[in-house]
């Protein structure tokens, strides 16, 4: 049976490189073989290319490809964390689905510790070219390149660079749960990605015809519509259940229509926000899917829980 590590290598998923030290460091940390401070120090030291004696005051570090960017050091850190998240079961038996596991919390704590570490006092004037074509000065607190790496990992979903075997679909659900957790805890700001996952599941058909139309001929792994819905509805429900009302509080459209108060046009919906009407539509879809006998019981239960959570929004 293929493991997630084997599949990640064979199918070219986002994962840590064997030629860099980050997979070993994160694995030791997750197995409680090294403490969090030591893991952060070793990761930062490898990114900087320094000896790691005092990362805050290194005077002449051997910058790893201009602060780890040109040879992919920093991106490999995030790739390692993302792939590790795939391998962590998203829930504990007999616990509510919105309760994070000990290992999820441990991995999230590492990401937060990296975010909170001080920037080195001596560093070249390095800037990053983001996917949005804007330039940003480097700072750990921004977790540079993390969101870009997550976006690459979204191409590893079942039906693209992954199939629909149990190990692949469980790994995808695990990753969704971790990303929702670190978003809820404000370690990263991936709310727009969460909304995209929900919209894709509830507003797109997941049969081979729909996939072919969006991928110009397909080429990915095929699966019948019920199989696809089991994967994508579960992923969407995980985001809704884990984030709860926070998803609406951060991304819900708050502006009211000024009808009767102004002669000017009604403001356009902000990019990245969700209207109350659409939110209610999603609730109805989750409720319908919770009764769909073609879906697995676990998927139906997640859909029902997602609808219940979303209904809490007044």
PDB file of C-alpha atoms in Angstrom:
ATOM      1  CA  UNK A   1       0.000   0.000   0.000  1.00  0.00           C
ATOM      2  CA  UNK A   2       1.325   3.419  -0.956  1.00  0.00           C
ATOM      3  CA  UNK A   3       2.021   5.836   1.862  1.00  0.00           C
ATOM      4  CA  UNK A   4       1.553   9.585   1.662  1.00  0.00           C
ATOM      5  CA  UNK A   5       5.335   9.996   1.522  1.00  0.00           C
ATOM      6  CA  UNK A   6       5.581   7.651  -1.465  1.00  0.00           C
ATOM      7  CA  UNK A   7       2.639   9.288  -3.219  1.00  0.00           C
ATOM      8  CA  UNK A   8       4.056  12.772  -2.627  1.00  0.00           C
ATOM      9  CA  UNK A   9       7.301  11.768  -4.323  1.00  0.00           C
ATOM     10  CA  UNK A  10       5.754   9.780  -7.172  1.00  0.00           C
ATOM     11  CA  UNK A  11       3.034  12.330  -7.973  1.00  0.00           C
ATOM     12  CA  UNK A  12       5.130  15.437  -7.337  1.00  0.00           C
ATOM     13  CA  UNK A  13       3.011  16.848  -4.530  1.00  0.00           C
ATOM     14  CA  UNK A  14       4.199  19.759  -2.422  1.00  0.00           C
ATOM     15  CA  UNK A  15       6.523  18.178   0.157  1.00  0.00           C
ATOM     16  CA  UNK A  16       9.933  18.675   1.713  1.00  0.00           C
ATOM     17  CA  UNK A  17      13.057  17.941  -0.296  1.00  0.00           C
ATOM     18  CA  UNK A  18      15.312  15.040   0.666  1.00  0.00           C
ATOM     19  CA  UNK A  19      18.345  17.233  -0.015  1.00  0.00           C
ATOM     20  CA  UNK A  20      17.390  19.821   2.617  1.00  0.00           C
ATOM     21  CA  UNK A  21      17.269  19.363   6.401  1.00  0.00           C
ATOM     22  CA  UNK A  22      13.741  20.564   7.128  1.00  0.00           C
ATOM     23  CA  UNK A  23      11.908  17.230   6.866  1.00  0.00           C
ATOM     24  CA  UNK A  24      14.262  15.696   9.430  1.00  0.00           C
ATOM     25  CA  UNK A  25      13.948  18.697  11.771  1.00  0.00           C
ATOM     26  CA  UNK A  26      10.143  18.795  11.661  1.00  0.00           C
ATOM     27  CA  UNK A  27       9.910  15.012  12.052  1.00  0.00           C
ATOM     28  CA  UNK A  28      12.122  15.098  15.150  1.00  0.00           C
ATOM     29  CA  UNK A  29      10.062  17.948  16.570  1.00  0.00           C
ATOM     30  CA  UNK A  30       6.750  16.176  15.942  1.00  0.00           C
ATOM     31  CA  UNK A  31       8.138  13.021  17.580  1.00  0.00           C
ATOM     32  CA  UNK A  32       9.170  15.126  20.612  1.00  0.00           C
ATOM     33  CA  UNK A  33      12.833  14.336  20.030  1.00  0.00           C
ATOM     34  CA  UNK A  34      13.757  18.024  20.019  1.00  0.00           C
ATOM     35  CA  UNK A  35      12.110  21.001  21.715  1.00  0.00           C
ATOM     36  CA  UNK A  36      10.304  23.766  19.876  1.00  0.00           C
ATOM     37  CA  UNK A  37      13.056  26.346  20.472  1.00  0.00           C
ATOM     38  CA  UNK A  38      15.653  23.964  19.075  1.00  0.00           C
ATOM     39  CA  UNK A  39      13.522  23.185  16.022  1.00  0.00           C
ATOM     40  CA  UNK A  40      12.998  26.881  15.268  1.00  0.00           C
ATOM     41  CA  UNK A  41      16.695  27.606  15.700  1.00  0.00           C
ATOM     42  CA  UNK A  42      17.743  24.762  13.406  1.00  0.00           C
ATOM     43  CA  UNK A  43      15.193  25.737  10.742  1.00  0.00           C
ATOM     44  CA  UNK A  44      16.217  29.391  10.794  1.00  0.00           C
ATOM     45  CA  UNK A  45      19.897  28.480  10.830  1.00  0.00           C
ATOM     46  CA  UNK A  46      19.457  26.326   7.728  1.00  0.00           C
ATOM     47  CA  UNK A  47      17.474  29.063   5.958  1.00  0.00           C
ATOM     48  CA  UNK A  48      20.118  31.660   6.778  1.00  0.00           C
ATOM     49  CA  UNK A  49      23.007  29.335   6.024  1.00  0.00           C
ATOM     50  CA  UNK A  50      24.560  30.464   9.317  1.00  0.00           C
ATOM     51  CA  UNK A  51      26.076  28.407  12.104  1.00  0.00           C
ATOM     52  CA  UNK A  52      23.028  29.240  14.239  1.00  0.00           C
ATOM     53  CA  UNK A  53      24.956  30.430  17.284  1.00  0.00           C
ATOM     54  CA  UNK A  54      22.888  33.597  17.682  1.00  0.00           C
ATOM     55  CA  UNK A  55      20.320  34.035  14.951  1.00  0.00           C
ATOM     56  CA  UNK A  56      19.295  37.488  16.112  1.00  0.00           C
ATOM     57  CA  UNK A  57      22.767  38.977  15.908  1.00  0.00           C
ATOM     58  CA  UNK A  58      24.575  37.016  13.202  1.00  0.00           C
ATOM     59  CA  UNK A  59      26.982  39.522  11.707  1.00  0.00           C
ATOM     60  CA  UNK A  60      28.157  37.627   8.630  1.00  0.00           C
ATOM     61  CA  UNK A  61      25.771  34.771   7.881  1.00  0.00           C
ATOM     62  CA  UNK A  62      26.372  32.700   4.785  1.00  0.00           C
ATOM     63  CA  UNK A  63      23.075  33.728   3.246  1.00  0.00           C
ATOM     64  CA  UNK A  64      21.387  30.681   1.736  1.00  0.00           C
ATOM     65  CA  UNK A  65      20.656  31.866  -1.794  1.00  0.00           C
ATOM     66  CA  UNK A  66      19.787  35.418  -0.708  1.00  0.00           C
ATOM     67  CA  UNK A  67      17.986  34.516   2.492  1.00  0.00           C
ATOM     68  CA  UNK A  68      16.794  31.139   1.350  1.00  0.00           C
ATOM     69  CA  UNK A  69      14.704  32.271  -1.600  1.00  0.00           C
ATOM     70  CA  UNK A  70      16.682  31.495  -4.720  1.00  0.00           C
ATOM     71  CA  UNK A  71      17.373  27.862  -3.868  1.00  0.00           C
ATOM     72  CA  UNK A  72      13.953  27.298  -2.294  1.00  0.00           C
ATOM     73  CA  UNK A  73      15.037  26.952   1.344  1.00  0.00           C
ATOM     74  CA  UNK A  74      12.153  28.926   2.800  1.00  0.00           C
ATOM     75  CA  UNK A  75       9.565  27.390   0.489  1.00  0.00           C
ATOM     76  CA  UNK A  76      10.867  23.965   1.478  1.00  0.00           C
ATOM     77  CA  UNK A  77      10.154  24.775   5.144  1.00  0.00           C
ATOM     78  CA  UNK A  78       6.512  25.470   4.305  1.00  0.00           C
ATOM     79  CA  UNK A  79       6.319  22.457   1.975  1.00  0.00           C
ATOM     80  CA  UNK A  80       7.532  20.258   4.819  1.00  0.00           C
ATOM     81  CA  UNK A  81       4.938  21.657   7.232  1.00  0.00           C
ATOM     82  CA  UNK A  82       2.152  21.266   4.651  1.00  0.00           C
ATOM     83  CA  UNK A  83       3.059  17.659   3.921  1.00  0.00           C
ATOM     84  CA  UNK A  84       3.373  16.893   7.629  1.00  0.00           C
ATOM     85  CA  UNK A  85      -0.169  18.241   8.075  1.00  0.00           C
ATOM     86  CA  UNK A  86      -1.405  15.725   5.482  1.00  0.00           C
ATOM     87  CA  UNK A  87      -0.157  12.888   7.676  1.00  0.00           C
ATOM     88  CA  UNK A  88      -1.798  14.056  10.922  1.00  0.00           C
ATOM     89  CA  UNK A  89      -5.288  12.565  11.466  1.00  0.00           C
ATOM     90  CA  UNK A  90      -7.727  15.451  11.586  1.00  0.00           C
ATOM     91  CA  UNK A  91      -9.804  14.173  14.489  1.00  0.00           C
ATOM     92  CA  UNK A  92      -9.777  11.850  17.466  1.00  0.00           C
ATOM     93  CA  UNK A  93     -12.512   9.187  17.773  1.00  0.00           C
ATOM     94  CA  UNK A  94     -15.436  10.264  19.964  1.00  0.00           C
ATOM     95  CA  UNK A  95     -14.321  13.922  19.867  1.00  0.00           C
ATOM     96  CA  UNK A  96     -16.250  16.685  18.033  1.00  0.00           C
ATOM     97  CA  UNK A  97     -14.834  17.387  14.540  1.00  0.00           C
ATOM     98  CA  UNK A  98     -13.937  20.977  15.461  1.00  0.00           C
ATOM     99  CA  UNK A  99     -11.609  19.917  18.304  1.00  0.00           C
ATOM    100  CA  UNK A 100      -7.979  19.923  17.069  1.00  0.00           C
ATOM    101  CA  UNK A 101      -5.734  16.987  17.844  1.00  0.00           C
ATOM    102  CA  UNK A 102      -2.590  17.217  19.949  1.00  0.00           C
ATOM    103  CA  UNK A 103      -0.390  16.757  16.879  1.00  0.00           C
ATOM    104  CA  UNK A 104      -2.266  19.424  14.914  1.00  0.00           C
ATOM    105  CA  UNK A 105      -1.740  21.855  17.778  1.00  0.00           C
ATOM    106  CA  UNK A 106       1.935  20.918  17.990  1.00  0.00           C
ATOM    107  CA  UNK A 107       2.498  21.595  14.287  1.00  0.00           C
ATOM    108  CA  UNK A 108       0.513  24.847  14.473  1.00  0.00           C
ATOM    109  CA  UNK A 109       2.649  25.908  17.449  1.00  0.00           C
ATOM    110  CA  UNK A 110       5.793  25.416  15.368  1.00  0.00           C
ATOM    111  CA  UNK A 111       4.401  27.612  12.598  1.00  0.00           C
ATOM    112  CA  UNK A 112       3.477  30.278  15.151  1.00  0.00           C
ATOM    113  CA  UNK A 113       6.934  30.106  16.748  1.00  0.00           C
ATOM    114  CA  UNK A 114       8.556  30.640  13.346  1.00  0.00           C
ATOM    115  CA  UNK A 115       6.275  33.612  12.777  1.00  0.00           C
ATOM    116  CA  UNK A 116       7.190  35.146  16.145  1.00  0.00           C
ATOM    117  CA  UNK A 117      10.941  34.743  15.966  1.00  0.00           C
ATOM    118  CA  UNK A 118      12.934  37.970  15.603  1.00  0.00           C
ATOM    119  CA  UNK A 119      14.343  38.913  12.252  1.00  0.00           C
ATOM    120  CA  UNK A 120      18.163  38.879  12.119  1.00  0.00           C
ATOM    121  CA  UNK A 121      19.785  42.246  12.727  1.00  0.00           C
ATOM    122  CA  UNK A 122      22.098  41.879   9.739  1.00  0.00           C
ATOM    123  CA  UNK A 123      20.392  40.975   6.515  1.00  0.00           C
ATOM    124  CA  UNK A 124      20.687  42.078   2.904  1.00  0.00           C
ATOM    125  CA  UNK A 125      18.027  44.247   1.320  1.00  0.00           C
ATOM    126  CA  UNK A 126      16.053  41.303   0.005  1.00  0.00           C
ATOM    127  CA  UNK A 127      12.586  41.602  -1.435  1.00  0.00           C
ATOM    128  CA  UNK A 128      10.151  38.902  -2.446  1.00  0.00           C
ATOM    129  CA  UNK A 129       8.209  38.729  -5.665  1.00  0.00           C
ATOM    130  CA  UNK A 130       4.808  37.433  -4.628  1.00  0.00           C
ATOM    131  CA  UNK A 131       2.260  35.712  -6.838  1.00  0.00           C
ATOM    132  CA  UNK A 132       0.243  38.934  -6.770  1.00  0.00           C
ATOM    133  CA  UNK A 133       3.142  40.774  -8.426  1.00  0.00           C
ATOM    134  CA  UNK A 134       3.697  43.015  -5.389  1.00  0.00           C
ATOM    135  CA  UNK A 135       7.043  43.394  -3.661  1.00  0.00           C
ATOM    136  CA  UNK A 136       7.415  42.900   0.058  1.00  0.00           C
ATOM    137  CA  UNK A 137      10.318  43.275   2.438  1.00  0.00           C
ATOM    138  CA  UNK A 138      11.203  40.067   4.232  1.00  0.00           C
ATOM    139  CA  UNK A 139       9.824  39.559   7.733  1.00  0.00           C
ATOM    140  CA  UNK A 140       9.184  36.303   9.579  1.00  0.00           C
ATOM    141  CA  UNK A 141       5.912  37.666  10.973  1.00  0.00           C
ATOM    142  CA  UNK A 142       4.525  37.729   7.432  1.00  0.00           C
ATOM    143  CA  UNK A 143       5.440  34.067   6.859  1.00  0.00           C
ATOM    144  CA  UNK A 144       6.721  34.967   3.376  1.00  0.00           C
ATOM    145  CA  UNK A 145       5.900  32.490   0.611  1.00  0.00           C
ATOM    146  CA  UNK A 146       3.650  30.415   2.897  1.00  0.00           C
ATOM    147  CA  UNK A 147       0.410  31.320   1.146  1.00  0.00           C
ATOM    148  CA  UNK A 148       2.047  30.854  -2.248  1.00  0.00           C
ATOM    149  CA  UNK A 149       3.147  27.364  -1.194  1.00  0.00           C
ATOM    150  CA  UNK A 150      -0.364  26.550   0.032  1.00  0.00           C
ATOM    151  CA  UNK A 151      -1.764  27.604  -3.346  1.00  0.00           C
ATOM    152  CA  UNK A 152       0.617  25.171  -5.033  1.00  0.00           C
ATOM    153  CA  UNK A 153      -0.505  22.431  -2.646  1.00  0.00           C
ATOM    154  CA  UNK A 154      -4.131  22.979  -3.683  1.00  0.00           C
ATOM    155  CA  UNK A 155      -3.186  21.484  -7.053  1.00  0.00           C
ATOM    156  CA  UNK A 156      -2.490  18.227  -5.197  1.00  0.00           C
ATOM    157  CA  UNK A 157      -6.183  17.673  -4.487  1.00  0.00           C
ATOM    158  CA  UNK A 158      -7.847  14.398  -5.509  1.00  0.00           C
ATOM    159  CA  UNK A 159      -8.758  14.586  -9.178  1.00  0.00           C
ATOM    160  CA  UNK A 160      -5.675  16.569 -10.112  1.00  0.00           C
ATOM    161  CA  UNK A 161      -2.306  15.248  -8.963  1.00  0.00           C
ATOM    162  CA  UNK A 162      -3.957  12.789  -6.578  1.00  0.00           C
ATOM    163  CA  UNK A 163      -6.485  10.010  -6.939  1.00  0.00           C
ATOM    164  CA  UNK A 164      -9.404   8.945  -4.789  1.00  0.00           C
ATOM    165  CA  UNK A 165      -7.867   6.143  -2.749  1.00  0.00           C
ATOM    166  CA  UNK A 166      -8.504   6.184   0.977  1.00  0.00           C
ATOM    167  CA  UNK A 167      -4.982   7.315   1.868  1.00  0.00           C
ATOM    168  CA  UNK A 168      -5.145  10.197  -0.628  1.00  0.00           C
ATOM    169  CA  UNK A 169      -8.581  11.456   0.390  1.00  0.00           C
ATOM    170  CA  UNK A 170      -7.799  11.194   4.107  1.00  0.00           C
ATOM    171  CA  UNK A 171      -4.571  13.115   3.557  1.00  0.00           C
ATOM    172  CA  UNK A 172      -6.517  15.845   1.774  1.00  0.00           C
ATOM    173  CA  UNK A 173      -9.011  16.106   4.627  1.00  0.00           C
ATOM    174  CA  UNK A 174      -6.172  16.274   7.146  1.00  0.00           C
ATOM    175  CA  UNK A 175      -4.575  19.152   5.241  1.00  0.00           C
ATOM    176  CA  UNK A 176      -7.866  21.064   5.030  1.00  0.00           C
ATOM    177  CA  UNK A 177      -8.367  20.701   8.789  1.00  0.00           C
ATOM    178  CA  UNK A 178      -4.879  22.022   9.543  1.00  0.00           C
ATOM    179  CA  UNK A 179      -5.189  24.999   7.198  1.00  0.00           C
ATOM    180  CA  UNK A 180      -8.568  25.861   8.718  1.00  0.00           C
ATOM    181  CA  UNK A 181      -7.078  25.593  12.218  1.00  0.00           C
ATOM    182  CA  UNK A 182      -4.120  27.918  11.598  1.00  0.00           C
ATOM    183  CA  UNK A 183      -6.486  30.348   9.865  1.00  0.00           C
ATOM    184  CA  UNK A 184      -8.922  30.292  12.783  1.00  0.00           C
ATOM    185  CA  UNK A 185      -6.061  30.941  15.221  1.00  0.00           C
ATOM    186  CA  UNK A 186      -4.901  33.884  13.048  1.00  0.00           C
ATOM    187  CA  UNK A 187      -1.483  32.363  12.479  1.00  0.00           C
ATOM    188  CA  UNK A 188      -2.068  32.808   8.751  1.00  0.00           C
ATOM    189  CA  UNK A 189      -4.770  34.572   6.771  1.00  0.00           C
ATOM    190  CA  UNK A 190      -6.206  31.959   4.427  1.00  0.00           C
ATOM    191  CA  UNK A 191      -9.880  32.889   4.750  1.00  0.00           C
ATOM    192  CA  UNK A 192     -10.210  33.513   1.004  1.00  0.00           C
ATOM    193  CA  UNK A 193      -8.852  30.040   0.311  1.00  0.00           C
ATOM    194  CA  UNK A 194     -11.416  28.589   2.710  1.00  0.00           C
ATOM    195  CA  UNK A 195     -14.229  30.405   0.927  1.00  0.00           C
ATOM    196  CA  UNK A 196     -12.911  29.099  -2.380  1.00  0.00           C
ATOM    197  CA  UNK A 197     -12.971  25.522  -1.077  1.00  0.00           C
ATOM    198  CA  UNK A 198     -16.587  25.935   0.072  1.00  0.00           C
ATOM    199  CA  UNK A 199     -17.697  27.582  -3.166  1.00  0.00           C
ATOM    200  CA  UNK A 200     -16.020  24.910  -5.292  1.00  0.00           C
ATOM    201  CA  UNK A 201     -17.773  22.139  -3.376  1.00  0.00           C
ATOM    202  CA  UNK A 202     -21.231  23.687  -3.230  1.00  0.00           C
ATOM    203  CA  UNK A 203     -21.467  25.610  -6.497  1.00  0.00           C
ATOM    204  CA  UNK A 204     -19.641  23.348  -8.960  1.00  0.00           C
ATOM    205  CA  UNK A 205     -20.525  19.881 -10.221  1.00  0.00           C
ATOM    206  CA  UNK A 206     -17.763  17.359  -9.678  1.00  0.00           C
ATOM    207  CA  UNK A 207     -18.405  15.000 -12.558  1.00  0.00           C
ATOM    208  CA  UNK A 208     -15.917  14.319 -15.310  1.00  0.00           C
ATOM    209  CA  UNK A 209     -17.663  16.719 -17.700  1.00  0.00           C
ATOM    210  CA  UNK A 210     -17.302  19.672 -15.324  1.00  0.00           C
ATOM    211  CA  UNK A 211     -13.691  18.774 -14.611  1.00  0.00           C
ATOM    212  CA  UNK A 212     -12.857  18.491 -18.301  1.00  0.00           C
ATOM    213  CA  UNK A 213     -14.390  21.901 -18.993  1.00  0.00           C
ATOM    214  CA  UNK A 214     -12.238  23.578 -16.338  1.00  0.00           C
ATOM    215  CA  UNK A 215      -8.999  21.775 -17.117  1.00  0.00           C
ATOM    216  CA  UNK A 216      -9.042  21.946 -20.918  1.00  0.00           C
ATOM    217  CA  UNK A 217      -9.119  18.259 -21.548  1.00  0.00           C
ATOM    218  CA  UNK A 218      -8.505  16.956 -18.052  1.00  0.00           C
ATOM    219  CA  UNK A 219      -5.651  14.515 -17.641  1.00  0.00           C
ATOM    220  CA  UNK A 220      -6.236  14.085 -13.916  1.00  0.00           C
ATOM    221  CA  UNK A 221      -7.634  11.079 -12.102  1.00  0.00           C
ATOM    222  CA  UNK A 222     -11.307  10.468 -12.758  1.00  0.00           C
ATOM    223  CA  UNK A 223     -13.989   9.621 -10.264  1.00  0.00           C
ATOM    224  CA  UNK A 224     -17.760   9.475 -10.372  1.00  0.00           C
ATOM    225  CA  UNK A 225     -19.746  12.396  -9.027  1.00  0.00           C
ATOM    226  CA  UNK A 226     -20.578  10.775  -5.680  1.00  0.00           C
ATOM    227  CA  UNK A 227     -16.895  10.003  -5.111  1.00  0.00           C
ATOM    228  CA  UNK A 228     -15.928  13.575  -5.898  1.00  0.00           C
ATOM    229  CA  UNK A 229     -18.663  15.009  -3.712  1.00  0.00           C
ATOM    230  CA  UNK A 230     -17.545  12.866  -0.785  1.00  0.00           C
ATOM    231  CA  UNK A 231     -14.097  14.458  -1.010  1.00  0.00           C
ATOM    232  CA  UNK A 232     -14.963  18.062  -1.801  1.00  0.00           C
ATOM    233  CA  UNK A 233     -18.065  18.388   0.372  1.00  0.00           C
ATOM    234  CA  UNK A 234     -16.094  16.964   3.286  1.00  0.00           C
ATOM    235  CA  UNK A 235     -13.292  19.484   2.670  1.00  0.00           C
ATOM    236  CA  UNK A 236     -15.760  22.378   2.558  1.00  0.00           C
ATOM    237  CA  UNK A 237     -17.565  21.160   5.666  1.00  0.00           C
ATOM    238  CA  UNK A 238     -14.267  20.867   7.543  1.00  0.00           C
ATOM    239  CA  UNK A 239     -13.533  24.550   6.877  1.00  0.00           C
ATOM    240  CA  UNK A 240     -17.021  25.538   8.057  1.00  0.00           C
ATOM    241  CA  UNK A 241     -16.928  23.346  11.165  1.00  0.00           C
ATOM    242  CA  UNK A 242     -13.377  24.207  12.255  1.00  0.00           C
ATOM    243  CA  UNK A 243     -13.674  27.952  11.708  1.00  0.00           C
ATOM    244  CA  UNK A 244     -17.280  28.209  12.845  1.00  0.00           C
ATOM    245  CA  UNK A 245     -18.771  31.691  12.964  1.00  0.00           C
ATOM    246  CA  UNK A 246     -15.275  33.161  12.533  1.00  0.00           C
ATOM    247  CA  UNK A 247     -15.493  32.574   8.790  1.00  0.00           C
ATOM    248  CA  UNK A 248     -18.534  34.847   8.555  1.00  0.00           C
ATOM    249  CA  UNK A 249     -17.190  37.395  11.044  1.00  0.00           C
ATOM    250  CA  UNK A 250     -14.068  37.888   8.941  1.00  0.00           C
ATOM    251  CA  UNK A 251     -15.428  37.443   5.421  1.00  0.00           C
ATOM    252  CA  UNK A 252     -19.144  38.205   5.628  1.00  0.00           C
ATOM    253  CA  UNK A 253     -20.447  41.256   3.802  1.00  0.00           C
ATOM    254  CA  UNK A 254     -21.256  43.810   6.498  1.00  0.00           C
ATOM    255  CA  UNK A 255     -22.357  46.785   4.363  1.00  0.00           C
ATOM    256  CA  UNK A 256     -26.111  47.283   4.246  1.00  0.00           C
ATOM    257  CA  UNK A 257     -27.874  48.536   1.149  1.00  0.00           C
ATOM    258  CA  UNK A 258     -28.423  52.310   1.537  1.00  0.00           C
ATOM    259  CA  UNK A 259     -31.817  52.224  -0.190  1.00  0.00           C
ATOM    260  CA  UNK A 260     -33.866  55.196   0.977  1.00  0.00           C
ATOM    261  CA  UNK A 261     -30.826  56.827   2.571  1.00  0.00           C
ATOM    262  CA  UNK A 262     -28.832  57.844  -0.473  1.00  0.00           C
ATOM    263  CA  UNK A 263     -29.364  58.589  -4.135  1.00  0.00           C
ATOM    264  CA  UNK A 264     -25.975  57.109  -5.010  1.00  0.00           C
ATOM    265  CA  UNK A 265     -25.359  53.578  -6.288  1.00  0.00           C
ATOM    266  CA  UNK A 266     -25.307  50.627  -3.909  1.00  0.00           C
ATOM    267  CA  UNK A 267     -21.672  49.797  -3.035  1.00  0.00           C
ATOM    268  CA  UNK A 268     -20.284  46.799  -4.851  1.00  0.00           C
ATOM    269  CA  UNK A 269     -19.575  43.689  -2.791  1.00  0.00           C
ATOM    270  CA  UNK A 270     -15.992  43.733  -1.590  1.00  0.00           C
ATOM    271  CA  UNK A 271     -13.619  41.268  -3.201  1.00  0.00           C
ATOM    272  CA  UNK A 272     -13.195  38.238  -0.975  1.00  0.00           C
ATOM    273  CA  UNK A 273     -16.385  38.796   1.011  1.00  0.00           C
ATOM    274  CA  UNK A 274     -19.502  36.657   1.064  1.00  0.00           C
ATOM    275  CA  UNK A 275     -23.064  37.963   0.956  1.00  0.00           C
ATOM    276  CA  UNK A 276     -25.692  36.838   3.465  1.00  0.00           C
ATOM    277  CA  UNK A 277     -27.791  35.490   0.604  1.00  0.00           C
ATOM    278  CA  UNK A 278     -24.950  33.299  -0.596  1.00  0.00           C
ATOM    279  CA  UNK A 279     -24.193  32.181   2.964  1.00  0.00           C
ATOM    280  CA  UNK A 280     -27.806  31.056   3.354  1.00  0.00           C
ATOM    281  CA  UNK A 281     -27.618  29.293  -0.004  1.00  0.00           C
ATOM    282  CA  UNK A 282     -24.593  27.340   1.219  1.00  0.00           C
ATOM    283  CA  UNK A 283     -26.453  26.360   4.385  1.00  0.00           C
ATOM    284  CA  UNK A 284     -29.260  24.967   2.241  1.00  0.00           C
ATOM    285  CA  UNK A 285     -26.774  23.020   0.125  1.00  0.00           C
ATOM    286  CA  UNK A 286     -25.121  21.506   3.198  1.00  0.00           C
ATOM    287  CA  UNK A 287     -28.538  20.557   4.590  1.00  0.00           C
ATOM    288  CA  UNK A 288     -29.493  18.896   1.311  1.00  0.00           C
ATOM    289  CA  UNK A 289     -26.188  17.016   1.107  1.00  0.00           C
ATOM    290  CA  UNK A 290     -26.569  15.810   4.695  1.00  0.00           C
ATOM    291  CA  UNK A 291     -29.600  13.845   3.468  1.00  0.00           C
ATOM    292  CA  UNK A 292     -28.013  12.584   0.240  1.00  0.00           C
ATOM    293  CA  UNK A 293     -27.921   8.793   0.430  1.00  0.00           C
ATOM    294  CA  UNK A 294     -25.248   8.587  -2.277  1.00  0.00           C
ATOM    295  CA  UNK A 295     -22.715  10.087   0.128  1.00  0.00           C
ATOM    296  CA  UNK A 296     -20.883   8.334   2.931  1.00  0.00           C
ATOM    297  CA  UNK A 297     -22.365   8.621   6.398  1.00  0.00           C
ATOM    298  CA  UNK A 298     -19.273  10.480   7.652  1.00  0.00           C
ATOM    299  CA  UNK A 299     -19.622  13.052   4.843  1.00  0.00           C
ATOM    300  CA  UNK A 300     -23.326  13.515   5.549  1.00  0.00           C
ATOM    301  CA  UNK A 301     -22.607  14.034   9.236  1.00  0.00           C
ATOM    302  CA  UNK A 302     -19.957  16.647   8.428  1.00  0.00           C
ATOM    303  CA  UNK A 303     -22.375  18.438   6.089  1.00  0.00           C
ATOM    304  CA  UNK A 304     -25.053  18.480   8.795  1.00  0.00           C
ATOM    305  CA  UNK A 305     -22.565  19.847  11.338  1.00  0.00           C
ATOM    306  CA  UNK A 306     -21.413  22.526   8.882  1.00  0.00           C
ATOM    307  CA  UNK A 307     -25.003  23.654   8.284  1.00  0.00           C
ATOM    308  CA  UNK A 308     -25.645  23.799  12.031  1.00  0.00           C
ATOM    309  CA  UNK A 309     -22.523  25.894  12.621  1.00  0.00           C
ATOM    310  CA  UNK A 310     -23.342  28.302   9.796  1.00  0.00           C
ATOM    311  CA  UNK A 311     -26.901  28.735  11.094  1.00  0.00           C
ATOM    312  CA  UNK A 312     -25.489  30.311  14.267  1.00  0.00           C
ATOM    313  CA  UNK A 313     -24.796  33.473  12.296  1.00  0.00           C
ATOM    314  CA  UNK A 314     -27.656  35.846  13.017  1.00  0.00           C
TER     315      UNK A 314
END
